[in-house]
Coordinates of C-alpha atoms in Angstrom, one line a residue:
Chain A
M837 CA -0.1 0.0 0.1
A838 CA 1.5 3.4 -1.0
S839 CA 2.3 5.5 2.0
K840 CA 0.4 8.6 2.3
A841 CA 2.1 11.9 1.3
G842 CA 0.9 13.7 4.4
M843 CA -1.2 13.3 7.6
T844 CA -4.9 13.9 6.9
P845 CA -7.3 14.9 9.6
A846 CA -9.0 12.1 11.4
T847 CA -12.6 13.0 11.3
Y848 CA -14.6 15.6 9.5
S849 CA -17.3 17.2 11.8
P850 CA -19.6 19.9 10.5
S851 CA -19.5 23.1 11.8
P852 CA -22.6 24.2 13.7
T853 CA -24.2 27.0 11.6
T854 CA -24.7 29.8 14.3
G855 CA -28.0 31.9 13.5
K856 CA -27.3 35.9 13.6
N857 CA -24.3 36.4 15.3
K858 CA -21.1 35.6 12.8
P859 CA -17.9 34.9 15.0
P860 CA -15.8 37.9 14.4
L861 CA -12.7 37.2 12.2
F862 CA -10.6 34.6 13.6
K863 CA -7.2 36.4 13.7
E864 CA -6.4 37.0 17.2
D865 CA -2.8 35.7 17.6
S866 CA -2.1 35.4 13.8
T867 CA -2.7 31.6 13.6
R868 CA -5.4 30.4 11.1
P869 CA -8.4 28.1 12.2
D870 CA -6.8 25.0 11.5
G871 CA -3.4 25.9 13.3
R872 CA -1.3 26.3 10.0
D873 CA 1.3 29.3 9.3
F874 CA 0.2 31.8 7.0
H875 CA 2.3 30.4 4.4
Q876 CA 2.0 26.8 5.0
C877 CA -0.3 24.7 2.7
R878 CA -2.8 21.7 3.9
P879 CA -1.2 18.3 3.6
A880 CA -2.3 16.8 0.4
F881 CA -3.1 13.0 -0.1
L882 CA -3.2 12.1 -3.6
R883 CA -3.9 8.7 -5.2
T884 CA -4.2 7.7 -8.8
G885 CA -6.3 4.6 -9.8
A886 CA -9.4 5.5 -8.0
V887 CA -12.0 4.5 -10.7
N888 CA -11.5 1.2 -12.6
A889 CA -13.8 2.2 -15.6
A890 CA -11.9 5.2 -16.6
S891 CA -8.6 5.4 -18.8
G892 CA -7.0 7.4 -15.6
S893 CA -8.3 8.8 -12.5
A894 CA -7.1 10.4 -9.5
Y895 CA -8.6 11.0 -5.9
A896 CA -7.0 14.1 -4.0
E897 CA -7.6 15.3 -0.2
F898 CA -6.3 18.7 0.7
G899 CA -7.6 19.1 4.3
N900 CA -11.5 18.8 3.9
T901 CA -11.7 19.6 0.2
K902 CA -12.1 16.0 -1.6
V903 CA -12.1 15.7 -5.2
I904 CA -12.0 12.8 -7.7
V905 CA -11.1 13.3 -11.3
S906 CA -11.7 10.7 -14.3
V907 CA -10.3 10.7 -17.7
F908 CA -11.6 9.3 -20.5
G909 CA -9.8 9.0 -23.7
P910 CA -8.8 9.9 -26.2
R911 CA -12.1 8.6 -27.5
E912 CA -13.6 9.2 -31.0
S913 CA -15.0 12.8 -31.5
K914 CA -18.8 13.1 -31.8
K915 CA -19.8 13.0 -35.5
A916 CA -21.1 16.5 -35.4
M917 CA -17.7 18.2 -34.5
M918 CA -15.7 19.2 -37.2
Y919 CA -12.5 17.7 -38.2
S920 CA -9.4 18.8 -36.3
D921 CA -5.9 17.8 -36.7
T922 CA -5.6 18.5 -33.0
G923 CA -7.0 16.7 -30.1
R924 CA -10.0 18.1 -28.2
L925 CA -10.4 18.4 -24.6
N926 CA -13.5 18.5 -23.0
C927 CA -13.8 19.4 -19.2
N928 CA -16.5 19.5 -16.8
V929 CA -16.4 20.3 -13.1
S930 CA -19.5 19.5 -11.0
Y931 CA -20.3 19.4 -7.3
T932 CA -22.2 16.8 -5.3
T933 CA -25.3 18.0 -3.7
F934 CA -23.7 17.3 -0.2
A935 CA -20.2 18.9 -1.1
T936 CA -21.2 22.2 0.6
P937 CA -22.7 22.9 4.0
V938 CA -25.8 24.3 2.4
R939 CA -27.2 21.8 0.0
G940 CA -27.0 22.5 -3.6
E941 CA -24.8 25.6 -3.4
G942 CA -22.1 24.0 -5.6
S943 CA -24.0 25.0 -8.6
D944 CA -22.8 28.4 -8.5
H945 CA -19.6 27.5 -9.9
K946 CA -20.3 26.8 -13.4
E947 CA -17.3 28.6 -14.7
Y948 CA -15.1 26.2 -13.2
S949 CA -15.5 23.8 -16.2
S950 CA -14.1 26.3 -18.6
M951 CA -11.5 27.3 -16.2
L952 CA -10.3 24.0 -15.9
H953 CA -10.3 23.8 -19.5
K954 CA -7.9 26.9 -19.8
A955 CA -5.7 25.6 -17.2
L956 CA -5.1 22.1 -18.9
E957 CA -5.3 23.1 -22.4
G958 CA -1.4 24.8 -22.3
A959 CA -0.1 21.6 -20.7
I960 CA -1.6 19.0 -22.9
I961 CA 0.3 18.0 -26.5
L962 CA -2.9 18.2 -28.4
E963 CA -1.1 17.0 -31.5
S964 CA -0.7 13.8 -30.2
F965 CA -4.3 12.6 -30.4
P966 CA -5.9 14.0 -33.5
K967 CA -9.3 13.6 -34.3
T968 CA -10.2 12.4 -30.9
T969 CA -11.3 13.9 -27.7
V970 CA -10.2 13.5 -24.1
D971 CA -13.0 14.2 -21.6
V972 CA -12.1 15.1 -17.9
F973 CA -14.7 14.7 -15.4
A974 CA -14.1 16.0 -12.0
L975 CA -16.4 15.5 -9.2
V976 CA -16.0 17.7 -6.0
L977 CA -17.1 15.4 -3.2
Q978 CA -16.5 18.1 -0.4
S979 CA -15.7 21.6 -0.8
S980 CA -13.7 23.2 2.0
G981 CA -11.8 26.2 0.4
S982 CA -9.4 26.2 -2.7
D983 CA -11.7 24.2 -4.6
L984 CA -10.7 25.0 -8.2
P985 CA -6.7 24.6 -7.7
V986 CA -7.2 21.1 -6.2
V987 CA -9.2 20.1 -9.1
I988 CA -6.9 21.5 -11.6
S989 CA -4.0 19.5 -9.6
C990 CA -6.0 16.3 -9.4
A991 CA -7.1 16.5 -13.0
S992 CA -3.5 16.8 -14.4
L993 CA -2.6 13.6 -12.0
A994 CA -5.7 11.9 -13.8
L995 CA -4.4 12.7 -17.1
A996 CA -0.8 11.6 -16.3
D997 CA -2.4 8.1 -15.1
A998 CA -4.3 8.3 -18.4
G999 CA -1.0 8.1 -20.3
I1000 CA -1.9 11.5 -22.1
L1001 CA 1.0 13.0 -23.4
M1002 CA 1.6 16.2 -21.4
Y1003 CA 4.5 19.1 -21.4
D1004 CA 4.5 19.0 -17.7
L1005 CA 2.4 18.2 -14.7
V1006 CA 0.1 21.3 -13.9
A1007 CA 0.1 22.1 -10.1
S1008 CA -2.3 24.9 -8.7
V1009 CA -2.3 26.9 -5.6
S1010 CA -4.3 29.9 -4.7
V1011 CA -3.3 32.6 -2.0
S1012 CA -6.1 34.8 -0.1
C1013 CA -5.4 38.4 0.9
L1014 CA -6.9 38.8 4.4
G1015 CA -6.2 42.6 5.4
K1016 CA -2.5 43.1 5.0
N1017 CA -1.6 39.0 5.1
L1018 CA -1.5 36.5 2.5
V1019 CA -2.3 33.5 3.5
I1020 CA -1.9 30.4 1.3
D1021 CA -4.3 27.6 0.4
P1022 CA -7.2 29.1 2.2
I1023 CA -10.1 27.1 3.7
S1024 CA -13.8 28.2 3.1
E1025 CA -14.1 30.6 6.1
E1026 CA -10.9 32.3 4.9
E1027 CA -12.3 32.4 1.5
N1028 CA -15.7 34.0 2.6
S1029 CA -13.9 37.0 4.4
Q1030 CA -11.1 37.3 1.8
D1031 CA -10.3 40.8 0.4
G1032 CA -8.7 39.5 -2.4
S1033 CA -7.3 36.2 -4.1
L1034 CA -4.8 35.2 -6.6
M1035 CA -5.1 31.7 -8.2
I1036 CA -2.0 30.4 -10.3
T1037 CA -1.7 27.3 -12.4
C1038 CA 1.7 26.6 -13.4
M1039 CA 4.1 23.9 -15.1
P1040 CA 7.0 24.1 -12.6
S1041 CA 9.7 22.5 -14.6
R1042 CA 9.0 24.9 -17.5
H1043 CA 8.4 27.6 -15.2
E1044 CA 5.3 28.7 -16.9
I1045 CA 2.3 30.0 -15.8
T1046 CA -0.9 28.7 -17.9
Q1047 CA -3.5 30.4 -15.8
L1048 CA -3.6 33.4 -13.4
T1049 CA -6.7 34.9 -11.7
V1050 CA -6.5 37.8 -9.4
T1051 CA -9.7 39.3 -8.0
G1052 CA -9.9 42.0 -5.4
E1053 CA -7.9 45.4 -5.2
C1054 CA -4.0 44.3 -5.1
S1055 CA -0.9 46.3 -5.3
T1056 CA 1.7 45.3 -7.7
S1057 CA 4.0 44.2 -4.8
K1058 CA 1.2 41.9 -3.3
I1059 CA 0.9 40.7 -6.6
K1060 CA 4.6 39.7 -6.9
E1061 CA 4.6 38.3 -3.6
G1062 CA 1.6 36.2 -4.1
M1063 CA 3.0 34.9 -7.2
Q1064 CA 6.4 33.9 -5.8
L1065 CA 4.4 32.2 -2.7
C1066 CA 2.4 30.2 -5.4
L1067 CA 5.2 29.1 -7.6
D1068 CA 7.0 28.0 -4.8
A1069 CA 4.3 26.0 -3.5
C1070 CA 3.5 24.8 -7.0
A1071 CA 6.9 23.2 -7.3
K1072 CA 6.6 21.4 -4.2
L1073 CA 3.2 20.1 -4.9
A1074 CA 4.5 19.2 -8.2
N1075 CA 7.2 17.0 -6.7
V1076 CA 4.6 15.3 -4.2
M1077 CA 2.4 14.6 -7.2
R1078 CA 5.4 13.3 -9.1
S1079 CA 6.1 10.7 -6.4
C1080 CA 2.6 9.7 -6.2
L1081 CA 2.7 8.7 -9.5
K1082 CA 6.3 6.9 -9.0
E1083 CA 4.5 5.0 -6.4
S1084 CA 1.5 4.0 -8.1
S1085 CA 3.5 2.8 -11.1
S1086 CA 5.9 0.8 -9.1
D1087 CA 3.3 -0.7 -7.5
A1088 CA 1.8 -1.7 -10.8
H1089 CA 5.2 -2.9 -11.7
G1090 CA 5.5 -5.0 -8.4
L1091 CA 2.0 -6.7 -9.1
D1092 CA 2.9 -7.6 -12.7
N1093 CA 6.2 -9.1 -11.4
E1094 CA 4.2 -11.2 -8.7
S1095 CA 1.8 -12.8 -11.1
S1096 CA 4.2 -13.5 -14.0
Chain B
M852 CA 7.6 24.7 -30.8
K853 CA 5.2 27.5 -31.7
L854 CA 1.8 27.1 -29.8
K855 CA -1.1 29.0 -31.3
F856 CA -4.3 29.5 -29.7
R857 CA -7.4 30.9 -30.5
M858 CA -9.0 32.9 -27.8
Y859 CA -12.5 31.6 -29.2
S860 CA -12.9 29.7 -32.3
V861 CA -14.5 32.2 -34.7
V862 CA -15.6 29.9 -37.6
G863 CA -17.0 33.0 -39.9
M864 CA -13.6 34.4 -40.1
V865 CA -11.9 33.3 -43.5
G866 CA -8.3 31.6 -42.6
L867 CA -5.5 33.6 -42.9
S868 CA -2.4 32.8 -45.5
L869 CA 1.1 32.3 -44.2
G870 CA 2.1 35.4 -46.0
E871 CA -0.5 37.3 -44.0
Q872 CA 0.3 35.8 -40.5
H873 CA 4.2 36.7 -41.2
F874 CA 2.9 40.1 -42.1
I875 CA 0.7 40.7 -39.0
Q876 CA 3.5 39.3 -36.7
G877 CA 6.3 41.3 -38.3
G878 CA 4.4 44.3 -38.3
I879 CA 3.8 44.2 -34.4
A880 CA 7.2 43.3 -33.9
Q881 CA 8.1 46.7 -35.5
D882 CA 5.5 48.7 -33.7
L883 CA 3.1 49.0 -36.9
R884 CA -0.1 47.1 -37.1
C885 CA -2.2 46.3 -40.2
D886 CA -4.4 49.3 -39.6
G887 CA -1.6 51.7 -39.0
R888 CA -1.7 51.7 -35.1
K889 CA 1.0 51.5 -32.8
R890 CA 1.1 48.7 -30.2
L891 CA -0.5 50.6 -27.4
T892 CA -3.1 52.6 -29.3
Y893 CA -6.9 52.1 -29.1
R894 CA -9.1 52.2 -32.0
P895 CA -11.6 55.3 -31.9
I896 CA -14.0 54.9 -29.0
H897 CA -17.7 56.3 -29.3
V898 CA -19.9 56.4 -26.5
E899 CA -23.7 56.9 -26.6
T900 CA -25.6 56.8 -23.3
G901 CA -29.2 56.3 -22.2
V902 CA -29.8 54.3 -25.4
I903 CA -32.7 52.1 -23.5
P904 CA -35.4 54.0 -21.8
Q905 CA -36.7 51.4 -20.1
A906 CA -33.6 50.6 -18.2
N907 CA -32.2 52.4 -15.2
G908 CA -29.2 53.2 -17.2
S909 CA -27.6 52.0 -20.4
A910 CA -24.8 52.7 -22.8
R911 CA -23.6 51.8 -26.5
I912 CA -20.0 51.6 -27.1
R913 CA -18.1 51.5 -30.4
I914 CA -14.6 50.7 -30.6
G915 CA -13.7 50.2 -34.3
A916 CA -15.9 48.0 -35.5
T917 CA -16.8 46.2 -32.2
E918 CA -20.0 47.4 -30.9
V919 CA -21.8 46.0 -27.6
I920 CA -24.7 47.2 -25.7
A921 CA -24.7 47.4 -21.7
S922 CA -27.9 48.0 -19.6
V923 CA -28.6 48.2 -15.9
K924 CA -31.7 47.6 -14.1
A925 CA -32.4 47.8 -10.8
E926 CA -34.9 45.7 -8.8
L927 CA -35.8 45.3 -5.1
G928 CA -34.9 42.4 -3.4
K929 CA -33.4 41.0 -0.4
P930 CA -30.0 40.5 0.6
S931 CA -28.5 37.2 0.8
L932 CA -27.9 35.6 4.0
S933 CA -24.2 35.3 3.9
Q934 CA -24.0 38.8 3.3
P935 CA -26.7 41.1 4.8
D936 CA -25.0 44.3 4.3
K937 CA -24.6 44.4 0.8
G938 CA -26.8 44.5 -2.4
K939 CA -26.5 42.0 -5.3
V940 CA -25.0 42.5 -8.7
F941 CA -25.4 40.2 -11.5
I942 CA -23.6 40.4 -14.8
Y943 CA -24.8 38.4 -18.0
I944 CA -23.5 38.7 -21.3
D945 CA -25.2 37.7 -24.3
C946 CA -23.4 37.2 -27.7
S947 CA -26.0 37.8 -30.2
S948 CA -26.2 36.1 -33.5
T949 CA -26.1 38.9 -35.3
A950 CA -22.5 39.4 -34.5
E951 CA -21.5 36.1 -35.8
P952 CA -23.4 33.1 -37.4
A953 CA -21.6 31.1 -35.1
F954 CA -23.2 32.7 -32.0
E955 CA -26.6 31.2 -32.9
G956 CA -28.4 29.0 -30.5
R957 CA -25.8 27.6 -28.0
G958 CA -22.8 28.5 -29.8
G959 CA -22.1 31.6 -28.2
E960 CA -22.7 30.3 -24.8
E961 CA -19.2 29.5 -24.0
L962 CA -17.9 32.7 -24.9
S963 CA -20.6 34.5 -23.1
A964 CA -19.9 32.4 -20.0
E965 CA -15.9 33.2 -20.3
L966 CA -16.9 37.1 -20.6
S967 CA -19.2 37.0 -17.6
T968 CA -16.9 35.3 -15.7
A969 CA -14.0 37.3 -16.4
L970 CA -16.4 40.9 -15.8
H971 CA -17.3 39.4 -12.6
C972 CA -13.7 38.9 -11.4
C973 CA -12.5 42.2 -12.6
L974 CA -15.6 44.3 -11.5
L975 CA -17.0 42.7 -8.5
G976 CA -13.8 41.7 -6.6
A977 CA -13.4 39.5 -3.7
K978 CA -16.3 38.0 -1.9
S979 CA -16.0 40.3 1.4
G980 CA -16.7 43.0 -1.0
A981 CA -13.4 45.0 -0.4
G982 CA -11.5 46.5 -3.3
A983 CA -14.6 46.0 -5.5
G984 CA -15.2 48.6 -8.6
I985 CA -18.8 48.6 -7.5
D986 CA -19.8 49.5 -4.1
R987 CA -22.4 47.1 -3.0
T988 CA -23.0 48.7 0.4
S989 CA -24.4 51.6 -1.2
L990 CA -27.2 49.3 -2.6
V991 CA -28.8 48.5 0.5
V992 CA -31.9 50.6 1.3
E993 CA -32.7 49.4 4.5
G994 CA -32.1 46.4 6.8
K995 CA -34.0 43.7 4.8
I996 CA -34.3 45.4 1.5
C997 CA -31.7 45.9 -1.2
W998 CA -31.2 46.8 -4.8
D999 CA -30.4 44.1 -7.2
L1000 CA -28.3 45.2 -10.1
Y1001 CA -28.9 43.3 -13.2
I1002 CA -26.0 44.2 -15.7
D1003 CA -26.9 42.7 -19.1
G1004 CA -24.1 43.1 -21.8
L1005 CA -25.2 42.4 -25.4
V1006 CA -22.5 41.9 -28.1
V1007 CA -23.9 43.4 -31.5
S1008 CA -21.0 43.5 -33.6
S1009 CA -17.5 41.4 -32.7
D1010 CA -14.4 42.6 -34.1
G1011 CA -11.9 41.8 -31.6
N1012 CA -11.4 43.1 -27.8
L1013 CA -14.8 42.4 -26.9
L1014 CA -14.0 42.1 -22.8
D1015 CA -12.5 45.6 -23.1
A1016 CA -15.7 47.0 -24.9
L1017 CA -17.9 45.3 -22.5
G1018 CA -16.0 46.7 -19.5
A1019 CA -16.3 50.2 -21.0
A1020 CA -19.7 49.8 -21.9
I1021 CA -20.7 48.9 -18.2
K1022 CA -18.9 51.5 -16.9
A1023 CA -20.6 54.2 -18.9
A1024 CA -24.0 52.5 -18.2
L1025 CA -23.4 52.7 -14.6
S1026 CA -22.6 56.3 -14.7
N1027 CA -26.1 56.7 -16.6
T1028 CA -27.7 54.7 -14.1
G1029 CA -30.3 56.6 -11.6
I1030 CA -31.7 54.5 -9.0
P1031 CA -35.2 55.6 -7.7
S1032 CA -35.1 56.7 -4.1
V1033 CA -37.3 54.3 -2.0
K1034 CA -39.2 55.2 1.3
V1035 CA -39.7 52.2 3.6
T1036 CA -42.8 52.8 5.9
A1037 CA -41.9 52.1 9.3
G1038 CA -43.6 50.1 11.9
A1039 CA -43.8 46.9 9.9
A1040 CA -43.3 43.5 12.0
S1041 CA -39.9 42.2 11.5
D1042 CA -41.3 39.2 9.8
E1043 CA -43.3 40.7 7.3
Q1044 CA -42.4 42.4 4.0
P1045 CA -42.0 46.1 4.8
E1046 CA -44.1 48.5 2.6
V1047 CA -42.0 50.4 0.1
D1048 CA -42.7 53.2 -2.0
I1049 CA -40.7 53.9 -5.0
S1050 CA -40.7 57.3 -6.2
D1051 CA -40.9 58.0 -10.0
E1052 CA -39.3 61.3 -9.7
E1053 CA -36.2 61.4 -7.5
F1054 CA -33.1 59.5 -8.8
L1055 CA -29.8 59.1 -7.3
Q1056 CA -27.0 58.8 -9.3
F1057 CA -24.8 55.9 -9.0
D1058 CA -21.0 56.7 -7.9
T1059 CA -18.9 55.3 -10.5
S1060 CA -15.6 56.7 -9.5
G1061 CA -14.3 53.4 -8.5
V1062 CA -15.4 51.4 -11.4
P1063 CA -12.4 50.2 -13.2
V1064 CA -11.4 50.0 -17.0
I1065 CA -10.3 46.5 -18.4
I1066 CA -7.4 46.4 -20.7
T1067 CA -6.8 43.1 -22.6
L1068 CA -2.9 42.8 -23.6
T1069 CA -2.5 40.2 -26.2
K1070 CA 1.0 38.6 -26.6
V1071 CA 1.9 38.1 -30.2
G1072 CA 5.5 36.8 -30.7
R1073 CA 7.4 38.7 -27.9
E1074 CA 5.4 41.8 -27.8
Y1075 CA 2.1 42.9 -26.5
I1076 CA -0.8 44.6 -28.2
V1077 CA -3.8 46.4 -26.8
D1078 CA -7.2 46.4 -28.7
A1079 CA -6.4 43.4 -30.8
T1080 CA -8.4 42.7 -34.0
P1081 CA -9.8 39.2 -35.0
E1082 CA -6.8 38.5 -37.3
E1083 CA -4.4 39.7 -34.6
E1084 CA -5.9 37.6 -32.0
S1085 CA -5.6 34.5 -34.1
Q1086 CA -2.1 34.7 -34.0
M1087 CA -1.7 35.5 -30.2
S1088 CA -0.2 33.0 -28.1
S1089 CA -1.9 34.4 -25.0
A1090 CA -3.6 37.2 -23.5
I1091 CA -4.2 39.0 -20.1
S1092 CA -7.0 41.1 -19.1
I1093 CA -6.3 43.4 -16.2
S1094 CA -8.6 45.7 -14.7
V1095 CA -7.2 48.9 -13.3
N1096 CA -8.9 51.8 -11.5
K1097 CA -8.4 55.3 -11.4
K1098 CA -6.0 55.2 -8.6
G1099 CA -3.8 52.7 -10.6
H1100 CA -4.5 49.9 -8.4
I1101 CA -5.2 46.5 -9.9
C1102 CA -8.6 45.3 -9.5
G1103 CA -8.4 42.0 -11.3
I1104 CA -6.5 39.7 -13.5
T1105 CA -7.5 37.0 -15.7
K1106 CA -5.5 35.2 -18.1
R1107 CA -7.0 34.2 -21.3
G1108 CA -5.8 31.9 -24.0
G1109 CA -3.7 28.7 -23.6
A1110 CA 0.1 29.0 -23.6
G1111 CA 2.2 29.3 -20.7
L1112 CA 3.6 32.5 -19.8
D1113 CA 6.7 33.3 -17.7
P1114 CA 5.8 35.2 -14.2
S1115 CA 8.2 38.2 -15.4
V1116 CA 6.4 38.6 -18.3
I1117 CA 3.1 38.7 -16.5
L1118 CA 4.5 41.3 -14.3
D1119 CA 5.9 43.5 -17.2
M1120 CA 2.4 43.2 -18.7
V1121 CA 0.8 44.3 -15.7
S1122 CA 2.9 47.5 -15.6
V1123 CA 2.2 47.9 -19.3
A1124 CA -1.5 47.9 -18.7
Q1125 CA -1.2 50.2 -15.7
Y1126 CA 0.7 52.7 -18.2
V1127 CA -2.0 52.4 -20.9
S1128 CA -4.9 52.4 -18.2
G1129 CA -4.3 56.2 -17.7
K1130 CA -4.9 57.5 -21.0
L1131 CA -7.8 55.0 -21.5
M1132 CA -9.5 55.9 -18.3
N1133 CA -9.3 59.7 -19.3
K1134 CA -10.7 59.1 -22.8
L1135 CA -13.4 57.3 -21.5
D1136 CA -14.3 59.7 -19.1
S1137 CA -14.4 62.3 -21.4
E1138 CA -16.3 60.5 -23.8
I1139 CA -18.9 59.3 -21.2
A1140 CA -19.3 62.9 -20.1
S1141 CA -19.9 64.2 -23.4
A1142 CA -22.3 61.6 -24.1
E1143 CA -24.3 62.2 -21.1
A1144 CA -24.1 66.0 -21.8
E1145 CA -25.7 65.4 -25.3
D1146 CA -28.1 63.0 -23.7
E1147 CA -29.5 65.6 -21.6
S1148 CA -29.6 68.5 -24.1

């Protein structure tokens, strides 16, 4: 059994919804609600081969955010689509109804599908599968902050598991501005009260950013600092992803050796 | 290996021959684009406000041949539970099939969703409302009632640079918006719907000094251009849309288009956008002011 990349919290207990009085912003002594440092990411648990029927799949748990991604393809494109000498990428991100504390709130995030598409299309070598389509389906099982970055990282792991040719693994991290502080990998309480956010998707080995989204008013120096934080975190995350892939492929190799 | 991506596949456009592609790329490298502009020059911008009488505010903007119409309608509603001290703003973009035959039916849906998301990100800022272009706390009438602003953008004619045109049109429409003043009758029980009296006469002008402009920088080869035409957009490797407000602060950045970019390039594009935004903001403000003056006369 492959060892986990980091410790995951033991149990998940839903936070009781308070009625009128919201607790004040939690920054009493500059610690975050889950005890992390400002510049510390959540421990990541990554596993490929979660779905048997898919060409490739991956499951990721970053703290309480749990995502599963399946990749199907390359499959024949629908007849209605035009001939194309490069491959096509079709992405879909959906939330389960129980993913958010309030049932059904996940349908607010319809734009995540196109953002996932933009993040991945720069990394996949589309010319390697002409006339066919690769489908990436992401399902957010539990949403607890920083959903889209986790979906993107998990999707690139699933694509690697499916054997789709890529320029590099895609890692994604987001940073939240809370007052004057930049906190990395925010959880949903921090996201709801943030003053600004910066999400970066990059290919660490090529040192290229495939997607960048900044919301809220930020000065250029904050953007620079945020970008630097994210790029460092992405590089570390990509190493974790790579070691996960190595373990799963050496597992498969080990099993083959045993059976033969 | 050269990666060429299209921001959106425009089926109606005739493909470019290799010679034309080299001409566009070479021209941009030498600071002379196909229509004679410099890299950082916009096409002429025409603004008309008050084009839709039934809406609370509206504007029509033409940048070159790109034409968009934005309308703002305000309706009374209840503030959301998670943010009781703010009104709500909804931005919808519709790409009409008069712009491109490919936009008929569901064809334009993907582009509309992408534009709506980018505008949301640039104009509405973070969830806590800080740093947003539109101040949502000014939309609250009283405790349980707030104004819901529905901002609708319509792309009538598409000739490149849709996002900038829509951002400018929304800015113009918001400065044209008049929100009727509301009197709430006191004494209603806390659970019941309070009675409101919407006056037809008095209007409050929306404060748009904080609304940013959106600048899309398209990277072709090693240079960046502003206000790209569809031919230039087809040659781009990637593009970044940056929204900058009057104080020169960045209010939102979205990267569009596929290829990867080095972080230093992105920071360089941000500073170029800040430089260009000063001129564009002044031009837009003067155009909007003259359009409003014409409207009143």
